[in-house]
């Protein structure tokens, strides 16, 4: 990997923003995301991705529709998902949605497939969490066959069989760029290698270097399965502001209540100020001035041998001005500085 090929992108979960003291509506936030993708395109970022969630305060439940709107509002930025919950999607419908998105966008579509850490989609769409592994494994098998084969005959236990089925509109030969998202499970790492798919690591807490073992496992498994080296990416949260102090204080104000809720719901660590500052200094929060954030990303590129970094820039109630400034600084100052740092001291990949 060269410094010029290192990719930097943004992830949105469609979290509600504020404008002054006013909380934007769902519809206003959806339109804001389109505007933010336009800004990301204009400042030269490589990828803009949207998640998939089904809970209060999130507006990313119809990701392909939102990405299609973004496609018509942008020119060159690649469009993807920060996670698509494949387990509760139908692979045939997903193929149609993303082959259409790829056509509308002129070949800019991609996606990250995951099993889901937030599981609201399971009861919403009538799936049983007891089938968590089987749903993902069978649907991944079908989805990759649909991408890689001209006609597909398939049978399994999670949906009706297919016989010599050819879908339209067609994706390009071989399909579109498809990553496997992992939160730390070695089985997920091995699955990505087995299918010959790039690896996207969601690192949202703790020291990111602890994922180095998963990187080594992935690279060994790729070789054992006979695949050439493939890209490895990192998804983490953060905010870029003009100064370290501004970034740290702004993000703390909105991060603390979100993590407090996660601590109650899912057993996350308690969001003390001490833990917060530790996450910025050596953990998974990328919060600071452009120079601070760029140096931390470059360190991750070397330590984890990543070739792509995605910043999850929105968090509940973060003001739209802070969101916009973060995007602007990330594209205009962080991205070129990361590439400059990697030119001076390249990664191992």
PDB file of C-alpha atoms in Angstrom, residues 18-180:
ATOM      1  CA  UNK A  18     -29.310  20.033  16.695  1.00  0.00           C
ATOM      2  CA  UNK A  19     -29.413  23.546  15.279  1.00  0.00           C
ATOM      3  CA  UNK A  20     -28.976  26.000  18.124  1.00  0.00           C
ATOM      4  CA  UNK A  21     -31.278  24.785  20.871  1.00  0.00           C
ATOM      5  CA  UNK A  22     -33.570  22.959  18.450  1.00  0.00           C
ATOM      6  CA  UNK A  23     -33.463  19.217  17.821  1.00  0.00           C
ATOM      7  CA  UNK A  24     -33.898  18.561  14.117  1.00  0.00           C
ATOM      8  CA  UNK A  25     -36.734  16.317  13.006  1.00  0.00           C
ATOM      9  CA  UNK A  26     -36.144  12.942  11.398  1.00  0.00           C
ATOM     10  CA  UNK A  27     -36.801  14.391   7.942  1.00  0.00           C
ATOM     11  CA  UNK A  28     -34.494  17.357   8.523  1.00  0.00           C
ATOM     12  CA  UNK A  29     -31.711  15.028   9.655  1.00  0.00           C
ATOM     13  CA  UNK A  30     -32.121  12.845   6.569  1.00  0.00           C
ATOM     14  CA  UNK A  31     -31.725  15.929   4.372  1.00  0.00           C
ATOM     15  CA  UNK A  32     -28.760  17.050   6.475  1.00  0.00           C
ATOM     16  CA  UNK A  33     -26.973  13.752   5.815  1.00  0.00           C
ATOM     17  CA  UNK A  34     -27.305  14.347   2.075  1.00  0.00           C
ATOM     18  CA  UNK A  35     -25.790  17.821   2.557  1.00  0.00           C
ATOM     19  CA  UNK A  36     -22.965  16.362   4.651  1.00  0.00           C
ATOM     20  CA  UNK A  37     -22.202  13.788   1.965  1.00  0.00           C
ATOM     21  CA  UNK A  38     -22.004  16.639  -0.558  1.00  0.00           C
ATOM     22  CA  UNK A  39     -19.542  18.404   1.730  1.00  0.00           C
ATOM     23  CA  UNK A  40     -17.489  15.218   2.108  1.00  0.00           C
ATOM     24  CA  UNK A  41     -17.382  14.929  -1.684  1.00  0.00           C
ATOM     25  CA  UNK A  42     -16.289  18.539  -2.090  1.00  0.00           C
ATOM     26  CA  UNK A  43     -13.400  18.254   0.398  1.00  0.00           C
ATOM     27  CA  UNK A  44     -11.966  15.197  -1.310  1.00  0.00           C
ATOM     28  CA  UNK A  45     -12.839  12.315   1.003  1.00  0.00           C
ATOM     29  CA  UNK A  46     -12.911   8.845  -0.509  1.00  0.00           C
ATOM     30  CA  UNK A  47     -16.009   7.157   0.940  1.00  0.00           C
ATOM     31  CA  UNK A  48     -19.283   8.157   2.597  1.00  0.00           C
ATOM     32  CA  UNK A  49     -21.130   5.357   4.368  1.00  0.00           C
ATOM     33  CA  UNK A  50     -24.465   5.070   6.156  1.00  0.00           C
ATOM     34  CA  UNK A  51     -25.418   2.498   8.791  1.00  0.00           C
ATOM     35  CA  UNK A  52     -28.612   0.541   9.420  1.00  0.00           C
ATOM     36  CA  UNK A  53     -30.452   0.973  12.720  1.00  0.00           C
ATOM     37  CA  UNK A  54     -34.030   0.738  13.961  1.00  0.00           C
ATOM     38  CA  UNK A  55     -34.215   2.777  17.134  1.00  0.00           C
ATOM     39  CA  UNK A  56     -35.274   6.169  18.395  1.00  0.00           C
ATOM     40  CA  UNK A  57     -32.999   8.997  17.305  1.00  0.00           C
ATOM     41  CA  UNK A  58     -31.540   7.188  14.274  1.00  0.00           C
ATOM     42  CA  UNK A  59     -32.675   7.870  10.690  1.00  0.00           C
ATOM     43  CA  UNK A  60     -30.655   5.296   8.716  1.00  0.00           C
ATOM     44  CA  UNK A  61     -33.283   2.539   8.445  1.00  0.00           C
ATOM     45  CA  UNK A  62     -33.609   2.774   4.617  1.00  0.00           C
ATOM     46  CA  UNK A  63     -29.939   2.960   3.744  1.00  0.00           C
ATOM     47  CA  UNK A  64     -30.105   2.211  -0.012  1.00  0.00           C
ATOM     48  CA  UNK A  65     -32.735   4.940  -0.492  1.00  0.00           C
ATOM     49  CA  UNK A  66     -30.596   7.478   1.353  1.00  0.00           C
ATOM     50  CA  UNK A  67     -27.481   6.456  -0.592  1.00  0.00           C
ATOM     51  CA  UNK A  68     -29.371   6.823  -3.865  1.00  0.00           C
ATOM     52  CA  UNK A  69     -30.300  10.392  -2.910  1.00  0.00           C
ATOM     53  CA  UNK A  70     -26.652  11.036  -2.060  1.00  0.00           C
ATOM     54  CA  UNK A  71     -25.578   9.548  -5.386  1.00  0.00           C
ATOM     55  CA  UNK A  72     -27.556  12.164  -7.279  1.00  0.00           C
ATOM     56  CA  UNK A  73     -26.154  14.966  -5.108  1.00  0.00           C
ATOM     57  CA  UNK A  74     -22.455  13.988  -5.405  1.00  0.00           C
ATOM     58  CA  UNK A  75     -19.970  13.414  -8.189  1.00  0.00           C
ATOM     59  CA  UNK A  76     -17.073  11.153  -7.240  1.00  0.00           C
ATOM     60  CA  UNK A  77     -17.169   9.998  -3.611  1.00  0.00           C
ATOM     61  CA  UNK A  78     -17.803   6.263  -3.193  1.00  0.00           C
ATOM     62  CA  UNK A  79     -21.009   5.320  -1.406  1.00  0.00           C
ATOM     63  CA  UNK A  80     -21.370   2.457   1.015  1.00  0.00           C
ATOM     64  CA  UNK A  81     -22.709   1.167   4.280  1.00  0.00           C
ATOM     65  CA  UNK A  82     -20.990   1.308   7.625  1.00  0.00           C
ATOM     66  CA  UNK A  83     -23.007  -1.815   8.355  1.00  0.00           C
ATOM     67  CA  UNK A  84     -25.705  -3.717   6.523  1.00  0.00           C
ATOM     68  CA  UNK A  85     -27.414  -6.221   8.805  1.00  0.00           C
ATOM     69  CA  UNK A  86     -27.361  -9.101   6.353  1.00  0.00           C
ATOM     70  CA  UNK A  87     -28.977 -11.491   8.841  1.00  0.00           C
ATOM     71  CA  UNK A  88     -32.315  -9.665   8.629  1.00  0.00           C
ATOM     72  CA  UNK A  89     -32.106  -8.614   4.982  1.00  0.00           C
ATOM     73  CA  UNK A  90     -33.091 -10.741   2.026  1.00  0.00           C
ATOM     74  CA  UNK A  91     -29.995 -11.307  -0.166  1.00  0.00           C
ATOM     75  CA  UNK A  92     -32.008 -11.102  -3.386  1.00  0.00           C
ATOM     76  CA  UNK A  93     -33.585  -7.778  -2.430  1.00  0.00           C
ATOM     77  CA  UNK A  94     -30.188  -6.532  -1.216  1.00  0.00           C
ATOM     78  CA  UNK A  95     -28.621  -7.410  -4.565  1.00  0.00           C
ATOM     79  CA  UNK A  96     -31.340  -5.494  -6.419  1.00  0.00           C
ATOM     80  CA  UNK A  97     -30.968  -2.448  -4.171  1.00  0.00           C
ATOM     81  CA  UNK A  98     -27.206  -2.232  -4.509  1.00  0.00           C
ATOM     82  CA  UNK A  99     -27.015  -3.131  -8.192  1.00  0.00           C
ATOM     83  CA  UNK A 100     -29.463  -0.266  -8.743  1.00  0.00           C
ATOM     84  CA  UNK A 101     -27.450   2.054  -6.502  1.00  0.00           C
ATOM     85  CA  UNK A 102     -24.301   1.119  -8.408  1.00  0.00           C
ATOM     86  CA  UNK A 103     -26.019   1.946 -11.700  1.00  0.00           C
ATOM     87  CA  UNK A 104     -27.440   5.252 -10.453  1.00  0.00           C
ATOM     88  CA  UNK A 105     -24.095   6.326  -8.979  1.00  0.00           C
ATOM     89  CA  UNK A 106     -21.978   5.345 -11.957  1.00  0.00           C
ATOM     90  CA  UNK A 107     -20.196   2.458 -10.248  1.00  0.00           C
ATOM     91  CA  UNK A 108     -19.616   3.990  -6.825  1.00  0.00           C
ATOM     92  CA  UNK A 109     -21.533   1.523  -4.628  1.00  0.00           C
ATOM     93  CA  UNK A 110     -20.023  -0.716  -1.946  1.00  0.00           C
ATOM     94  CA  UNK A 111     -21.110  -2.161   1.378  1.00  0.00           C
ATOM     95  CA  UNK A 112     -20.002  -3.634   4.694  1.00  0.00           C
ATOM     96  CA  UNK A 113     -21.912  -6.712   5.832  1.00  0.00           C
ATOM     97  CA  UNK A 114     -22.347  -7.478   9.523  1.00  0.00           C
ATOM     98  CA  UNK A 115     -24.234  -9.763  11.886  1.00  0.00           C
ATOM     99  CA  UNK A 116     -25.523  -6.823  14.001  1.00  0.00           C
ATOM    100  CA  UNK A 117     -24.445  -5.594  17.405  1.00  0.00           C
ATOM    101  CA  UNK A 118     -27.766  -3.734  17.780  1.00  0.00           C
ATOM    102  CA  UNK A 119     -30.420  -6.408  17.329  1.00  0.00           C
ATOM    103  CA  UNK A 120     -33.683  -4.441  16.980  1.00  0.00           C
ATOM    104  CA  UNK A 121     -34.077  -5.633  13.385  1.00  0.00           C
ATOM    105  CA  UNK A 122     -34.561  -9.266  14.474  1.00  0.00           C
ATOM    106  CA  UNK A 123     -37.977  -8.895  16.155  1.00  0.00           C
ATOM    107  CA  UNK A 124     -38.940  -6.087  13.758  1.00  0.00           C
ATOM    108  CA  UNK A 125     -38.650  -8.365  10.728  1.00  0.00           C
ATOM    109  CA  UNK A 126     -39.697 -11.576  12.443  1.00  0.00           C
ATOM    110  CA  UNK A 127     -36.342 -13.307  12.969  1.00  0.00           C
ATOM    111  CA  UNK A 128     -35.224 -15.319  15.971  1.00  0.00           C
ATOM    112  CA  UNK A 129     -31.965 -14.312  17.672  1.00  0.00           C
ATOM    113  CA  UNK A 130     -31.364 -18.003  18.301  1.00  0.00           C
ATOM    114  CA  UNK A 131     -30.681 -18.253  14.541  1.00  0.00           C
ATOM    115  CA  UNK A 132     -28.101 -15.435  14.656  1.00  0.00           C
ATOM    116  CA  UNK A 133     -25.165 -17.436  13.200  1.00  0.00           C
ATOM    117  CA  UNK A 134     -27.124 -19.573  10.742  1.00  0.00           C
ATOM    118  CA  UNK A 135     -28.916 -16.566   9.268  1.00  0.00           C
ATOM    119  CA  UNK A 136     -25.698 -14.728   8.546  1.00  0.00           C
ATOM    120  CA  UNK A 137     -23.769 -17.711   7.202  1.00  0.00           C
ATOM    121  CA  UNK A 138     -26.478 -18.854   4.789  1.00  0.00           C
ATOM    122  CA  UNK A 139     -27.356 -15.364   3.594  1.00  0.00           C
ATOM    123  CA  UNK A 140     -23.714 -14.464   3.053  1.00  0.00           C
ATOM    124  CA  UNK A 141     -23.275 -17.591   0.978  1.00  0.00           C
ATOM    125  CA  UNK A 142     -26.266 -16.681  -1.172  1.00  0.00           C
ATOM    126  CA  UNK A 143     -25.363 -13.002  -1.513  1.00  0.00           C
ATOM    127  CA  UNK A 144     -21.828 -13.756  -2.653  1.00  0.00           C
ATOM    128  CA  UNK A 145     -23.087 -16.347  -5.129  1.00  0.00           C
ATOM    129  CA  UNK A 146     -25.466 -13.747  -6.561  1.00  0.00           C
ATOM    130  CA  UNK A 147     -22.548 -11.334  -6.978  1.00  0.00           C
ATOM    131  CA  UNK A 148     -20.022 -13.800  -8.343  1.00  0.00           C
ATOM    132  CA  UNK A 149     -22.136 -16.105 -10.540  1.00  0.00           C
ATOM    133  CA  UNK A 150     -24.129 -15.269 -13.638  1.00  0.00           C
ATOM    134  CA  UNK A 151     -27.039 -17.533 -12.704  1.00  0.00           C
ATOM    135  CA  UNK A 152     -27.623 -18.998  -9.255  1.00  0.00           C
ATOM    136  CA  UNK A 153     -29.153 -22.210  -8.033  1.00  0.00           C
ATOM    137  CA  UNK A 154     -29.258 -22.301  -4.245  1.00  0.00           C
ATOM    138  CA  UNK A 155     -31.116 -23.880  -1.355  1.00  0.00           C
ATOM    139  CA  UNK A 156     -30.923 -23.396   2.398  1.00  0.00           C
ATOM    140  CA  UNK A 157     -33.026 -23.160   5.525  1.00  0.00           C
ATOM    141  CA  UNK A 158     -33.546 -19.392   5.878  1.00  0.00           C
ATOM    142  CA  UNK A 159     -35.417 -18.562   2.664  1.00  0.00           C
ATOM    143  CA  UNK A 160     -36.955 -20.202  -0.393  1.00  0.00           C
ATOM    144  CA  UNK A 161     -34.604 -21.864  -2.901  1.00  0.00           C
ATOM    145  CA  UNK A 162     -33.504 -20.392  -6.230  1.00  0.00           C
ATOM    146  CA  UNK A 163     -33.231 -22.262  -9.518  1.00  0.00           C
ATOM    147  CA  UNK A 164     -31.105 -20.835 -12.344  1.00  0.00           C
ATOM    148  CA  UNK A 165     -31.966 -17.304 -11.245  1.00  0.00           C
ATOM    149  CA  UNK A 166     -30.384 -14.283 -12.957  1.00  0.00           C
ATOM    150  CA  UNK A 167     -31.059 -10.910 -11.347  1.00  0.00           C
ATOM    151  CA  UNK A 168     -31.422  -7.454 -12.926  1.00  0.00           C
ATOM    152  CA  UNK A 169     -30.064  -4.846 -13.073  1.00  0.00           C
ATOM    153  CA  UNK A 170     -26.769  -6.674 -13.186  1.00  0.00           C
ATOM    154  CA  UNK A 171     -23.843  -5.751 -10.997  1.00  0.00           C
ATOM    155  CA  UNK A 172     -20.422  -5.536 -12.660  1.00  0.00           C
ATOM    156  CA  UNK A 173     -18.749  -8.902 -13.148  1.00  0.00           C
ATOM    157  CA  UNK A 174     -17.638 -10.187  -9.744  1.00  0.00           C
ATOM    158  CA  UNK A 175     -19.948  -7.825  -7.880  1.00  0.00           C
ATOM    159  CA  UNK A 176     -19.296  -4.584  -6.016  1.00  0.00           C
ATOM    160  CA  UNK A 177     -16.733  -4.050  -3.224  1.00  0.00           C
ATOM    161  CA  UNK A 178     -18.073  -5.978  -0.229  1.00  0.00           C
ATOM    162  CA  UNK A 179     -16.419  -5.937   3.198  1.00  0.00           C
ATOM    163  CA  UNK A 180     -17.087  -8.050   6.269  1.00  0.00           C
TER     164      UNK A 180
END
